[in-house]
Coordinates of C-alpha atoms and ligand atoms in Angstrom, one line a residue:
Chain A
M238 CA 0.0 0.0 0.0
E239 CA 2.8 2.3 1.0
T240 CA 4.6 1.8 -2.3
T241 CA 1.4 2.7 -4.1
I242 CA 1.1 6.0 -2.3
E243 CA 4.8 6.7 -2.8
H244 CA 4.4 5.8 -6.5
N245 CA 1.3 8.1 -6.7
C246 CA 3.1 10.9 -5.0
E247 CA 5.9 10.7 -7.4
Q248 CA 3.4 10.8 -10.3
V249 CA 1.7 13.8 -8.8
V250 CA 4.9 15.7 -8.3
N251 CA 6.0 14.9 -11.8
N252 CA 2.7 15.9 -13.2
N253 CA 3.2 19.6 -13.2
H254 CA 2.8 20.1 -9.5
T255 CA -0.8 19.0 -9.6
M256 CA -1.3 19.8 -5.9
T257 CA -0.4 23.5 -6.3
P258 CA -3.3 25.7 -7.1
T259 CA -3.1 28.1 -10.1
I260 CA -4.4 31.6 -9.4
Y261 CA -7.4 32.6 -11.4
R262 CA -9.3 35.9 -11.3
V263 CA -13.1 36.2 -11.1
E264 CA -14.3 37.9 -14.3
K265 CA -18.0 37.6 -13.4
N266 CA -20.1 36.0 -10.7
R267 CA -23.6 35.6 -12.2
R268 CA -26.5 34.5 -10.1
D269 CA -28.5 31.7 -11.8
T270 CA -31.1 30.9 -9.2
H271 CA -31.8 31.7 -5.6
D272 CA -29.0 29.3 -4.4
T273 CA -26.9 28.8 -7.5
F274 CA -24.3 31.0 -9.2
T275 CA -21.8 30.8 -12.0
L276 CA -18.2 31.9 -11.8
H277 CA -16.4 33.0 -15.0
L278 CA -12.7 32.8 -14.4
S279 CA -9.6 33.7 -16.3
P280 CA -6.0 32.9 -15.5
E281 CA -4.1 35.6 -13.6
D282 CA -0.8 34.3 -14.9
Q283 CA -0.1 30.9 -16.4
P284 CA -3.4 29.0 -17.2
L285 CA -3.9 25.3 -16.1
E286 CA -1.7 23.4 -18.5
T287 CA -4.2 20.8 -19.6
V288 CA -7.2 21.6 -21.8
Y289 CA -10.2 20.1 -20.1
E290 CA -12.8 17.7 -21.3
P291 CA -16.6 17.7 -20.6
G292 CA -17.4 16.0 -17.3
Q293 CA -14.0 16.8 -15.6
F294 CA -13.8 18.9 -12.4
N295 CA -11.4 21.3 -10.7
M296 CA -10.6 21.8 -7.1
L297 CA -11.6 25.4 -6.3
Y298 CA -9.9 27.0 -3.4
A299 CA -11.6 29.8 -1.5
F300 CA -8.6 31.3 0.2
G301 CA -8.7 30.9 4.0
V302 CA -11.8 28.8 3.9
G303 CA -11.2 25.6 2.0
E304 CA -11.2 23.6 -1.3
V305 CA -14.0 21.8 -3.0
P306 CA -14.4 19.8 -6.2
I307 CA -16.6 21.5 -8.8
S308 CA -17.3 20.3 -12.3
I309 CA -16.5 22.5 -15.2
S310 CA -19.8 23.9 -16.7
G311 CA -18.4 26.0 -19.6
D312 CA -17.5 25.4 -23.2
T313 CA -14.2 23.5 -23.7
T314 CA -13.4 25.7 -26.7
E315 CA -13.2 28.8 -24.4
W316 CA -10.1 27.4 -22.6
P317 CA -8.1 28.8 -20.8
K318 CA -11.1 30.6 -19.4
L319 CA -13.1 28.5 -17.0
V320 CA -16.7 28.4 -16.0
H321 CA -18.1 26.8 -12.9
T322 CA -21.7 26.6 -11.7
I323 CA -22.0 26.2 -8.0
R324 CA -24.8 25.6 -5.5
A325 CA -24.2 27.3 -2.2
V326 CA -24.7 24.5 0.4
G327 CA -21.9 25.1 3.0
S328 CA -18.9 27.0 4.1
V329 CA -16.7 26.8 1.0
T330 CA -19.5 27.1 -1.6
N331 CA -20.9 30.1 0.4
A332 CA -17.4 31.7 0.4
L333 CA -17.2 31.2 -3.4
Q334 CA -20.7 32.7 -3.7
S335 CA -19.5 36.0 -2.2
L336 CA -16.6 36.4 -4.6
A337 CA -16.8 39.5 -6.7
T338 CA -15.2 40.6 -10.0
G339 CA -11.4 40.9 -9.6
D340 CA -11.2 38.6 -6.6
S341 CA -8.7 35.7 -6.8
I342 CA -9.3 32.0 -6.4
G343 CA -7.1 28.9 -6.5
V344 CA -7.7 26.2 -9.1
R345 CA -6.3 22.7 -9.4
G346 CA -7.2 20.4 -12.2
P347 CA -8.7 19.4 -14.5
Y348 CA -9.3 16.0 -12.9
G349 CA -11.3 12.9 -13.5
K350 CA -12.6 10.8 -16.4
P351 CA -14.8 12.8 -18.9
W352 CA -18.1 12.0 -20.5
P353 CA -17.4 9.8 -23.6
V354 CA -18.5 12.5 -26.0
E355 CA -16.1 11.4 -28.8
A356 CA -16.5 7.6 -28.3
T357 CA -20.3 7.9 -28.6
K358 CA -20.3 9.6 -32.0
G359 CA -22.8 8.0 -34.4
K360 CA -25.3 7.2 -31.6
D361 CA -28.5 8.8 -30.5
I362 CA -27.6 10.8 -27.3
I363 CA -30.0 11.2 -24.4
L364 CA -28.8 13.6 -21.7
V365 CA -30.8 13.4 -18.4
A366 CA -30.0 16.0 -15.8
G367 CA -31.5 16.7 -12.3
G368 CA -31.0 19.9 -10.4
I369 CA -27.4 21.2 -10.4
G370 CA -26.6 18.1 -12.5
L371 CA -27.2 20.1 -15.6
A372 CA -23.9 22.0 -14.9
P373 CA -21.5 19.1 -15.4
L374 CA -23.5 18.0 -18.5
R375 CA -23.4 21.4 -20.1
P376 CA -19.9 21.1 -21.6
A377 CA -20.9 17.8 -23.2
I378 CA -24.0 19.5 -24.7
Y379 CA -21.8 22.2 -26.2
Q380 CA -19.4 19.7 -27.6
I381 CA -22.2 17.6 -29.1
L382 CA -23.8 20.6 -30.6
H383 CA -20.5 21.8 -32.1
N384 CA -20.4 18.5 -33.9
R385 CA -24.1 18.0 -34.3
E386 CA -23.8 16.2 -37.6
S387 CA -21.8 13.4 -35.9
Y388 CA -24.7 12.3 -33.8
G389 CA -28.2 10.8 -34.3
K390 CA -31.0 12.3 -32.2
V391 CA -30.0 14.5 -29.4
I392 CA -32.4 14.6 -26.5
L393 CA -32.1 16.6 -23.3
L394 CA -34.4 15.9 -20.3
Y395 CA -34.1 18.1 -17.3
G396 CA -35.8 17.9 -13.9
S397 CA -35.7 20.4 -11.1
R398 CA -37.5 20.9 -7.8
R399 CA -39.7 23.9 -8.7
P400 CA -39.8 26.3 -11.6
L401 CA -37.7 28.8 -9.8
D402 CA -34.9 26.3 -9.4
I403 CA -34.5 25.7 -13.1
L404 CA -30.9 26.2 -14.1
F405 CA -29.7 27.8 -17.4
R406 CA -33.3 28.7 -18.2
K407 CA -32.5 30.9 -21.2
E408 CA -30.1 28.4 -22.6
L409 CA -32.7 25.6 -22.2
E410 CA -35.1 27.8 -24.2
K411 CA -32.5 28.4 -26.8
W412 CA -31.8 24.7 -27.2
R413 CA -35.5 23.9 -27.2
S414 CA -35.9 26.2 -30.2
R415 CA -33.4 24.3 -32.2
L416 CA -34.8 22.0 -34.8
D417 CA -32.1 19.4 -34.4
M418 CA -32.5 18.8 -30.6
F419 CA -35.4 17.8 -28.4
V420 CA -35.6 19.4 -24.9
D421 CA -38.1 18.6 -22.2
V422 CA -38.2 20.0 -18.7
T423 CA -40.2 18.9 -15.7
V424 CA -40.5 20.0 -12.1
D425 CA -41.4 18.1 -8.9
S426 CA -44.1 20.5 -7.9
S427 CA -45.5 23.8 -8.9
D428 CA -48.4 26.2 -8.5
R429 CA -50.6 27.0 -11.5
N430 CA -48.3 29.7 -12.9
W431 CA -46.2 27.0 -14.5
N432 CA -47.5 25.6 -17.8
G433 CA -44.9 22.9 -18.2
N434 CA -44.6 19.3 -17.0
V435 CA -44.9 18.3 -13.3
G436 CA -43.5 14.9 -12.4
V437 CA -40.2 13.2 -11.9
V438 CA -37.6 13.2 -14.7
P439 CA -37.5 9.4 -15.3
R440 CA -41.1 9.7 -16.5
L441 CA -40.0 11.8 -19.4
I442 CA -38.0 8.9 -20.7
D443 CA -41.1 6.8 -21.3
T444 CA -42.3 9.0 -24.1
A445 CA -38.9 10.2 -25.5
N446 CA -38.2 9.1 -29.1
F447 CA -34.8 7.4 -29.6
D448 CA -33.4 4.2 -30.8
P449 CA -32.6 2.2 -27.6
I450 CA -30.1 -0.2 -29.3
D451 CA -27.9 2.6 -30.5
T452 CA -28.3 5.2 -27.8
A453 CA -25.8 6.5 -25.2
A454 CA -27.3 8.2 -22.2
F455 CA -25.4 10.7 -20.0
V456 CA -27.1 11.1 -16.6
C457 CA -26.2 13.5 -13.9
G458 CA -28.0 14.5 -10.7
P459 CA -28.7 13.1 -7.3
E460 CA -27.9 9.4 -7.1
V461 CA -31.5 8.3 -6.4
M462 CA -32.5 10.2 -9.5
M463 CA -29.7 8.6 -11.6
R464 CA -30.7 5.1 -10.4
F465 CA -34.4 5.6 -11.3
T466 CA -33.4 7.1 -14.6
A467 CA -31.1 4.2 -15.4
M468 CA -33.9 1.8 -14.6
A469 CA -36.3 3.7 -16.9
L470 CA -33.6 3.6 -19.6
N471 CA -33.1 -0.1 -19.1
K472 CA -36.9 -0.6 -19.4
R473 CA -36.8 1.2 -22.7
G474 CA -34.0 -1.2 -23.9
V475 CA -30.8 0.9 -23.3
S476 CA -28.1 -1.3 -22.0
S477 CA -26.3 -0.4 -18.7
D478 CA -23.0 -0.3 -20.7
N479 CA -24.4 2.6 -22.7
I480 CA -25.6 4.6 -19.7
Y481 CA -23.0 6.9 -18.1
V482 CA -23.5 8.5 -14.7
S483 CA -21.3 11.0 -12.8
L484 CA -20.7 10.2 -9.1
E485 CA -20.0 12.7 -6.3
R486 CA -18.2 11.9 -3.1
N487 CA -16.3 14.0 -0.6
M488 CA -12.9 14.8 -1.9
K489 CA -9.7 16.1 -0.5
C490 CA -6.7 15.6 -2.8
G491 CA -8.6 15.0 -6.1
V492 CA -5.8 12.9 -7.5
G493 CA -6.1 9.4 -5.9
L494 CA -3.9 9.9 -2.9
C495 CA -5.9 10.5 0.3
G496 CA -8.7 7.9 -0.1
H497 CA -11.4 10.4 0.9
C498 CA -13.5 9.5 -2.2
Q499 CA -12.9 5.8 -2.1
M500 CA -15.9 3.6 -2.9
S501 CA -15.1 -0.1 -3.0
N502 CA -11.9 -0.4 -5.0
Q503 CA -12.6 2.9 -6.9
F504 CA -11.2 6.3 -6.3
I505 CA -14.0 8.5 -7.7
C506 CA -11.6 11.4 -8.2
K507 CA -9.4 9.6 -10.6
D508 CA -11.3 6.4 -11.8
G509 CA -14.5 8.5 -12.1
P510 CA -16.5 10.6 -11.6
V511 CA -18.0 9.3 -14.9
Y512 CA -18.7 5.6 -15.0
T513 CA -21.0 3.3 -17.0
Y514 CA -24.0 2.3 -15.0
S515 CA -22.9 -1.3 -15.3
Q516 CA -19.6 -0.5 -13.5
V517 CA -21.3 1.1 -10.5
R518 CA -24.8 -0.3 -10.3
E519 CA -23.9 -3.0 -7.7
T520 CA -21.1 -1.5 -5.7
V521 CA -21.6 2.2 -5.6
L522 CA -25.1 3.1 -6.4
I523 CA -26.9 0.5 -4.4
R524 CA -24.8 -1.3 -1.8
E525 CA -22.5 1.3 -0.3
I526 CA -19.5 -0.4 1.1
Chain B
M324 CA -67.1 7.3 -35.2
Q325 CA -66.3 4.1 -33.3
Q326 CA -64.5 2.8 -36.4
T327 CA -62.1 5.7 -36.3
L328 CA -61.4 5.2 -32.6
E329 CA -60.7 1.5 -32.6
P330 CA -57.4 1.5 -34.5
Y331 CA -56.1 4.2 -32.1
L332 CA -57.0 2.2 -29.1
A333 CA -55.8 -1.1 -30.6
E334 CA -52.4 0.4 -31.1
H335 CA -52.1 2.2 -27.8
P336 CA -49.4 0.7 -25.5
F337 CA -51.9 0.7 -22.6
L338 CA -54.0 -1.9 -24.4
K339 CA -51.1 -3.8 -25.9
G340 CA -51.8 -7.5 -25.9
M341 CA -55.6 -7.2 -25.5
N342 CA -57.7 -9.2 -27.9
S343 CA -59.7 -7.5 -30.6
H344 CA -63.0 -8.4 -29.1
H345 CA -62.1 -6.7 -25.8
V346 CA -60.7 -3.6 -27.7
E347 CA -64.0 -3.5 -29.5
L348 CA -65.9 -3.6 -26.2
I349 CA -63.8 -0.8 -24.9
T350 CA -64.2 1.3 -28.0
G351 CA -67.9 1.1 -27.5
C352 CA -67.4 3.3 -24.4
A353 CA -65.1 5.9 -26.0
E354 CA -65.7 9.3 -27.4
N355 CA -63.5 12.1 -28.6
R356 CA -63.4 15.3 -26.5
R357 CA -61.5 18.6 -26.6
Y358 CA -60.7 20.9 -23.8
N359 CA -59.6 24.5 -24.0
P360 CA -56.8 25.9 -21.8
G361 CA -58.0 26.4 -18.3
E362 CA -61.0 24.3 -18.7
F363 CA -61.6 21.7 -15.9
L364 CA -62.3 18.1 -16.9
Y365 CA -63.4 17.4 -13.3
R366 CA -63.1 18.7 -9.8
E367 CA -62.5 17.2 -6.4
G368 CA -65.7 15.6 -5.1
D369 CA -67.2 15.1 -8.6
E370 CA -68.5 11.6 -9.5
A371 CA -65.8 9.8 -11.4
T372 CA -67.4 8.7 -14.6
H373 CA -64.6 8.7 -17.1
F374 CA -60.9 8.1 -17.7
Y375 CA -58.8 9.5 -20.5
F376 CA -56.3 8.6 -23.2
I377 CA -54.5 11.9 -23.9
R378 CA -53.9 12.4 -27.6
H379 CA -52.6 16.0 -27.6
G380 CA -51.9 18.7 -25.1
R381 CA -51.3 18.6 -21.3
L382 CA -53.6 18.0 -18.3
A383 CA -52.7 19.0 -14.8
Q384 CA -54.0 17.2 -11.7
E385 CA -54.3 19.6 -8.8
I386 CA -55.1 19.9 -5.2
L387 CA -56.7 23.2 -4.1
R388 CA -55.2 24.8 -1.0
P389 CA -57.5 27.2 0.7
Q390 CA -56.4 30.8 0.0
K391 CA -53.3 29.6 -1.8
G392 CA -54.7 28.3 -5.0
G393 CA -54.1 25.0 -6.8
I394 CA -50.9 23.1 -6.4
V395 CA -50.1 20.9 -9.4
I396 CA -49.4 17.3 -8.3
Q397 CA -48.7 15.9 -11.8
T398 CA -49.1 16.7 -15.4
S399 CA -49.9 14.1 -18.1
G400 CA -49.3 14.4 -21.9
P401 CA -49.8 12.6 -25.2
G402 CA -49.8 8.9 -24.8
D403 CA -50.6 9.0 -21.1
V404 CA -53.8 7.4 -19.6
L405 CA -55.3 9.3 -16.8
G406 CA -57.8 8.5 -14.0
W407 CA -58.7 5.4 -12.1
A408 CA -61.3 6.7 -9.5
W409 CA -64.1 5.4 -11.8
L410 CA -62.9 1.8 -10.9
F411 CA -63.2 2.0 -7.2
P412 CA -66.2 2.8 -5.0
P413 CA -67.4 5.3 -4.1
H414 CA -66.3 6.6 -7.5
F415 CA -65.5 10.1 -6.5
R416 CA -62.7 12.4 -7.6
N417 CA -60.1 13.4 -5.0
L418 CA -58.2 15.8 -7.3
D419 CA -59.0 18.6 -9.8
C420 CA -58.0 18.1 -13.4
R421 CA -57.4 21.1 -15.7
A422 CA -56.3 21.5 -19.3
V423 CA -53.1 23.4 -19.2
E424 CA -53.2 23.9 -23.0
L425 CA -55.6 22.9 -25.8
T426 CA -56.0 19.1 -25.1
R427 CA -57.6 16.3 -27.1
V428 CA -58.5 13.1 -25.4
L429 CA -60.4 9.9 -25.9
A430 CA -62.8 9.9 -23.0
L431 CA -63.8 6.4 -21.8
D432 CA -67.1 6.1 -20.1
G433 CA -66.1 4.2 -16.9
V434 CA -69.8 3.4 -15.9
C435 CA -70.3 1.8 -19.3
L436 CA -67.0 -0.1 -19.0
R437 CA -67.6 -1.2 -15.4
E438 CA -70.8 -2.9 -16.6
K439 CA -69.0 -4.7 -19.4
C440 CA -66.3 -5.8 -16.9
E441 CA -69.0 -7.2 -14.6
Q442 CA -70.4 -9.2 -17.5
D443 CA -67.0 -10.3 -18.9
H444 CA -64.5 -11.0 -16.0
E445 CA -61.7 -11.7 -18.5
L446 CA -62.1 -8.1 -19.7
G447 CA -62.3 -6.9 -16.1
Y448 CA -59.0 -8.7 -15.3
E449 CA -57.3 -7.3 -18.4
I450 CA -58.4 -3.8 -17.4
M451 CA -57.4 -4.3 -13.7
K452 CA -53.9 -5.5 -14.7
R453 CA -53.3 -2.4 -16.7
F454 CA -54.6 0.0 -14.1
A455 CA -52.6 -1.8 -11.4
H456 CA -49.5 -1.2 -13.5
L457 CA -50.4 2.5 -14.0
M458 CA -50.9 2.9 -10.2
E459 CA -47.5 1.1 -9.5
Q460 CA -45.8 3.7 -11.8
E461 CA -47.5 6.6 -10.2
L462 CA -46.6 5.2 -6.7
E463 CA -43.0 5.0 -7.8
S464 CA -43.0 8.6 -9.0
M465 CA -44.6 9.7 -5.8
R466 CA -42.0 7.9 -3.7
L467 CA -39.2 9.6 -5.6
R468 CA -40.7 13.0 -5.1
L469 CA -41.2 12.3 -1.4
L470 CA -37.4 12.0 -1.1
D471 CA -37.1 15.7 -2.2
I472 CA -34.0 14.6 -4.1
Y473 CA -33.1 18.1 -5.2
G474 CA -33.3 19.5 -1.7
N475 CA -30.2 20.2 0.4
N476 CA -30.3 16.9 2.1
D477 CA -29.1 14.7 -0.8
Ligands
FAD1102 C1 -16.6 15.4 -8.8 C2 -17.5 16.4 -8.2 C3 -18.1 17.4 -8.9 C4 -18.9 18.3 -8.3 N1 -19.4 19.3 -9.1 C5 -20.2 20.3 -8.5 C6 -20.7 21.3 -9.3 O1 -20.4 21.4 -10.5 N2 -21.5 22.3 -8.7 C7 -21.8 22.2 -7.3 O2 -22.5 23.0 -6.8 N3 -21.3 21.2 -6.6 C8 -20.5 20.2 -7.1 N4 -20.1 19.2 -6.4 C9 -20.4 19.2 -4.9 C10 -19.6 20.1 -4.1 O3 -18.2 19.7 -4.2 C11 -20.1 20.2 -2.7 O4 -21.3 20.8 -2.7 C12 -19.1 21.0 -1.8 O5 -18.0 20.2 -1.6 C13 -19.7 21.4 -0.5 O6 -18.7 22.0 0.2 P1 -19.1 23.1 1.3 O7 -17.9 23.4 2.2 O8 -19.7 24.3 0.7 O9 -20.2 22.4 2.1 P2 -20.0 21.5 3.4 O10 -19.8 22.4 4.6 O11 -19.0 20.4 3.1 O12 -21.5 20.8 3.4 C14 -22.6 21.6 3.8 C15 -23.9 20.8 3.6 O13 -24.0 20.5 2.3 C16 -24.1 19.1 2.1 N5 -23.4 18.7 0.9 C17 -22.1 18.5 0.8 N6 -21.8 18.1 -0.5 C18 -23.0 18.1 -1.1 C19 -23.3 17.7 -2.4 N7 -22.5 17.2 -3.3 N8 -24.7 17.8 -2.8 C20 -25.6 18.2 -1.9 N9 -25.3 18.5 -0.7 C21 -24.0 18.5 -0.3 C22 -23.5 18.5 3.3 O14 -24.1 17.2 3.6 C23 -23.9 19.5 4.4 O15 -25.1 19.3 4.9 C24 -19.2 18.2 -6.9 C25 -18.7 17.2 -6.2 C26 -17.8 16.3 -6.8 C27 -17.3 15.2 -6.0
FES1103 S1 -10.0 12.7 -3.2 FE1 -8.2 11.9 -2.4 S2 -8.2 9.9 -3.3 FE2 -9.9 10.9 -4.2

């Protein structure tokens, strides 16, 4: 075990000082919903050396408060600029929420396995997001739409708690108006002022039009939602090998050293966060070990 | 009229696997209806006489909260089948149902169908099986919503 850690440490040190944050400056802090905001960041000096891929995350450091893993929610073509969409839930995310234009922030990354956007070319793509889960999926949506002709049907199904919690509302409307993409949104509950769907997001899968045999599904949201969504996709005939989910666990190092994110024999930070549903169905999503 | 409704019902996933005689019996209780946005199909406390195959549009099932207006419990759209209160005594509605947008449905007369089910228990069993499945799906959705998965606790 010790040798593995030593070996990992060596790798990390050799890998461009992965543990040292790079300083980024806040260009804009835009409020998305009552508890969610988006940070637009640009490098103060040298940018992160690696171009990121959809589904990867960075460790964001609010100086003097702490560090948290946050997925990249922007367009990969805009590198070295970074966009992160964050829900304020605790000490670090609240500190990030209070950042203003010109403030500094530490960034390490990008880390983790991405959504298989390239490998799924040629298939119908169904993206299913719940709540803040739309943020980690957004870079995949951008990349798919940049190469729209390489995919079959593209379907985005999004569920949130109430209408006022809907993330990226304007963008959802823009995507919905495209002729080459199907977008449907549902909320868990609402008053009469909402004219859209009310019900859970897996219900939308029953009536979506795609070819189950040749479909890849990218699913991101709370784990219960991902499980029910995967079951609904299985029922429609999509194999668990073609369903990709993104897992979240508490993280510290982000590079497979500390064991904070370990589930079974997996370090979510480096072996994930994106897995096929067949990889995690038994060990991670259902029976927590 | 019945002739035009039968192919629709025969092909509907809800009635998949049902023999043509039974589909014919069901079609005998069906009629086309259209509802304008805001129009109520029924209200809480009404006698439950019909259920619906939604062909177009969206229906909202609501509970009225005094002084706060209606809260939407669930919406249903094209392809969905709505309503089972007609099956179970005392056959009263416990929700409001409103057309959110222009909605076209096949309305099935539950009183007529109940009589046919009493006479033909095989038909009754086929109907019960399908509504039991529908209720199972709705129960599953409700369980998921009960967890409030998008709340801070997840
Ligand atoms: C790979 C990965 C990618 C992530 N991407 C994003 C992202 O793009 N946007 C985003 O907003 N968050 C994301 N998260 C979650 C984010 O890291 C946590 O919300 C954050 O660490 C909370 O830190 P905190 O100090 O603000 O809250 P803490 O003080 O650690 O926690 C405060 C409260 O929030 C709850 N909480 C902690 N983590 C979560 C969580 N993941 N979901 C819901 N409640 C939680 C705790 O149980 C506690 O009750 C991601 C997590 C991982 C592992
Ligand atoms: S966060 Fe340290 S091993 Fe994954």
